[in-house]
Amino acid sequence: MSHACSPELMNRLKRAQGHLATIIKMIEDGRDGLETAQQLQAVVSALDKTKTLLVADHIEHHLEDVVGPLSREARDKLSRLTDLAKYL
């Protein structure tokens, strides 16, 4: 399994997919626009978090390819950069 195909990543995407299907049904059923917009925002947020997870995993994986196994201290510092990436 690819490092980018983690169970956590797949679960997040499948959850977002399910929410998106619900939103499509809401629109087809003529549901309230505010309710639908709130659900859309939840999907956007879920996808943003999934993207952050994917990018962080990709960076960590390929960084280890270049420099070798990371120490606990290096992983902690990398984790802080991942936290910062949430704001991009």
Short mmCIF file of C-alpha atoms in Angstrom, two decimals:
data_model
loop_
_atom_site.label_atom_id
_atom_site.label_comp_id
_atom_site.label_asym_id
_atom_site.label_seq_id
_atom_site.Cartn_x
_atom_site.Cartn_y
_atom_site.Cartn_z
CA MET A 1 0.00 0.00 0.00
CA SER A 2 1.29 3.44 -0.89
CA HIS A 3 2.21 5.72 1.97
CA ALA A 4 -0.40 8.12 0.56
CA CYS A 5 -3.14 5.48 0.81
CA SER A 6 -3.39 5.28 4.59
CA PRO A 7 -6.56 3.98 6.22
CA GLU A 8 -7.06 7.36 7.95
CA LEU A 9 -6.86 9.20 4.64
CA MET A 10 -9.25 6.81 2.94
CA ASN A 11 -11.73 7.00 5.83
CA ARG A 12 -11.73 10.79 5.66
CA LEU A 13 -12.32 10.77 1.90
CA LYS A 14 -15.10 8.20 2.12
CA ARG A 15 -16.77 10.20 4.88
CA ALA A 16 -16.57 13.36 2.77
CA GLN A 17 -17.95 11.41 -0.20
CA GLY A 18 -20.92 10.32 1.90
CA HIS A 19 -21.56 13.88 3.06
CA LEU A 20 -21.36 15.12 -0.51
CA ALA A 21 -23.94 12.54 -1.61
CA THR A 22 -26.20 13.81 1.17
CA ILE A 23 -25.75 17.39 -0.05
CA ILE A 24 -26.68 16.40 -3.59
CA LYS A 25 -29.85 14.79 -2.22
CA MET A 26 -30.58 17.93 -0.17
CA ILE A 27 -30.37 20.07 -3.30
CA GLU A 28 -32.50 17.64 -5.31
CA ASP A 29 -35.11 17.70 -2.52
CA GLY A 30 -35.12 21.51 -2.41
CA ARG A 31 -33.90 21.67 1.18
CA ASP A 32 -33.14 24.96 2.89
CA GLY A 33 -30.18 26.84 1.42
CA LEU A 34 -28.66 27.66 4.82
CA GLU A 35 -28.73 24.01 5.86
CA THR A 36 -27.19 22.98 2.55
CA ALA A 37 -24.48 25.66 2.77
CA GLN A 38 -23.58 24.50 6.28
CA GLN A 39 -23.20 20.94 5.04
CA LEU A 40 -21.10 22.14 2.09
CA GLN A 41 -18.82 23.99 4.48
CA ALA A 42 -18.41 20.81 6.53
CA VAL A 43 -17.32 18.92 3.39
CA VAL A 44 -14.89 21.68 2.39
CA SER A 45 -13.40 21.63 5.89
CA ALA A 46 -13.11 17.84 5.84
CA LEU A 47 -11.36 17.94 2.47
CA ASP A 48 -8.98 20.67 3.65
CA LYS A 49 -8.02 18.54 6.66
CA THR A 50 -7.56 15.54 4.40
CA LYS A 51 -5.34 17.55 2.07
CA THR A 52 -3.21 18.68 5.01
CA LEU A 53 -2.84 15.06 6.14
CA LEU A 54 -1.88 13.93 2.64
CA VAL A 55 0.70 16.71 2.14
CA ALA A 56 2.24 16.21 5.60
CA ASP A 57 2.51 12.46 5.05
CA HIS A 58 4.05 13.02 1.63
CA ILE A 59 6.63 15.46 2.99
CA GLU A 60 7.58 13.18 5.88
CA HIS A 61 7.83 10.11 3.68
CA HIS A 62 10.02 11.74 1.04
CA LEU A 63 12.09 13.62 3.59
CA GLU A 64 13.02 10.27 5.11
CA ASP A 65 13.91 9.01 1.62
CA VAL A 66 16.44 11.84 1.36
CA VAL A 67 17.86 12.12 4.87
CA GLY A 68 17.05 8.73 6.39
CA PRO A 69 14.99 7.91 9.47
CA LEU A 70 13.93 10.96 11.47
CA SER A 71 14.67 11.27 15.17
CA ARG A 72 11.86 11.90 17.65
CA GLU A 73 13.01 15.52 17.93
CA ALA A 74 12.95 15.96 14.14
CA ARG A 75 9.46 14.41 13.99
CA ASP A 76 8.26 16.83 16.67
CA LYS A 77 9.62 19.80 14.72
CA LEU A 78 8.07 18.46 11.52
CA SER A 79 4.77 18.10 13.37
CA ARG A 80 4.87 21.81 14.22
CA LEU A 81 5.35 22.63 10.54
CA THR A 82 2.37 20.42 9.74
CA ASP A 83 0.32 22.36 12.28
CA LEU A 84 1.39 25.58 10.59
CA ALA A 85 0.38 24.22 7.16
CA LYS A 86 -3.26 24.16 8.33
CA TYR A 87 -3.31 27.92 7.85
CA LEU A 88 -2.25 27.88 4.19
#
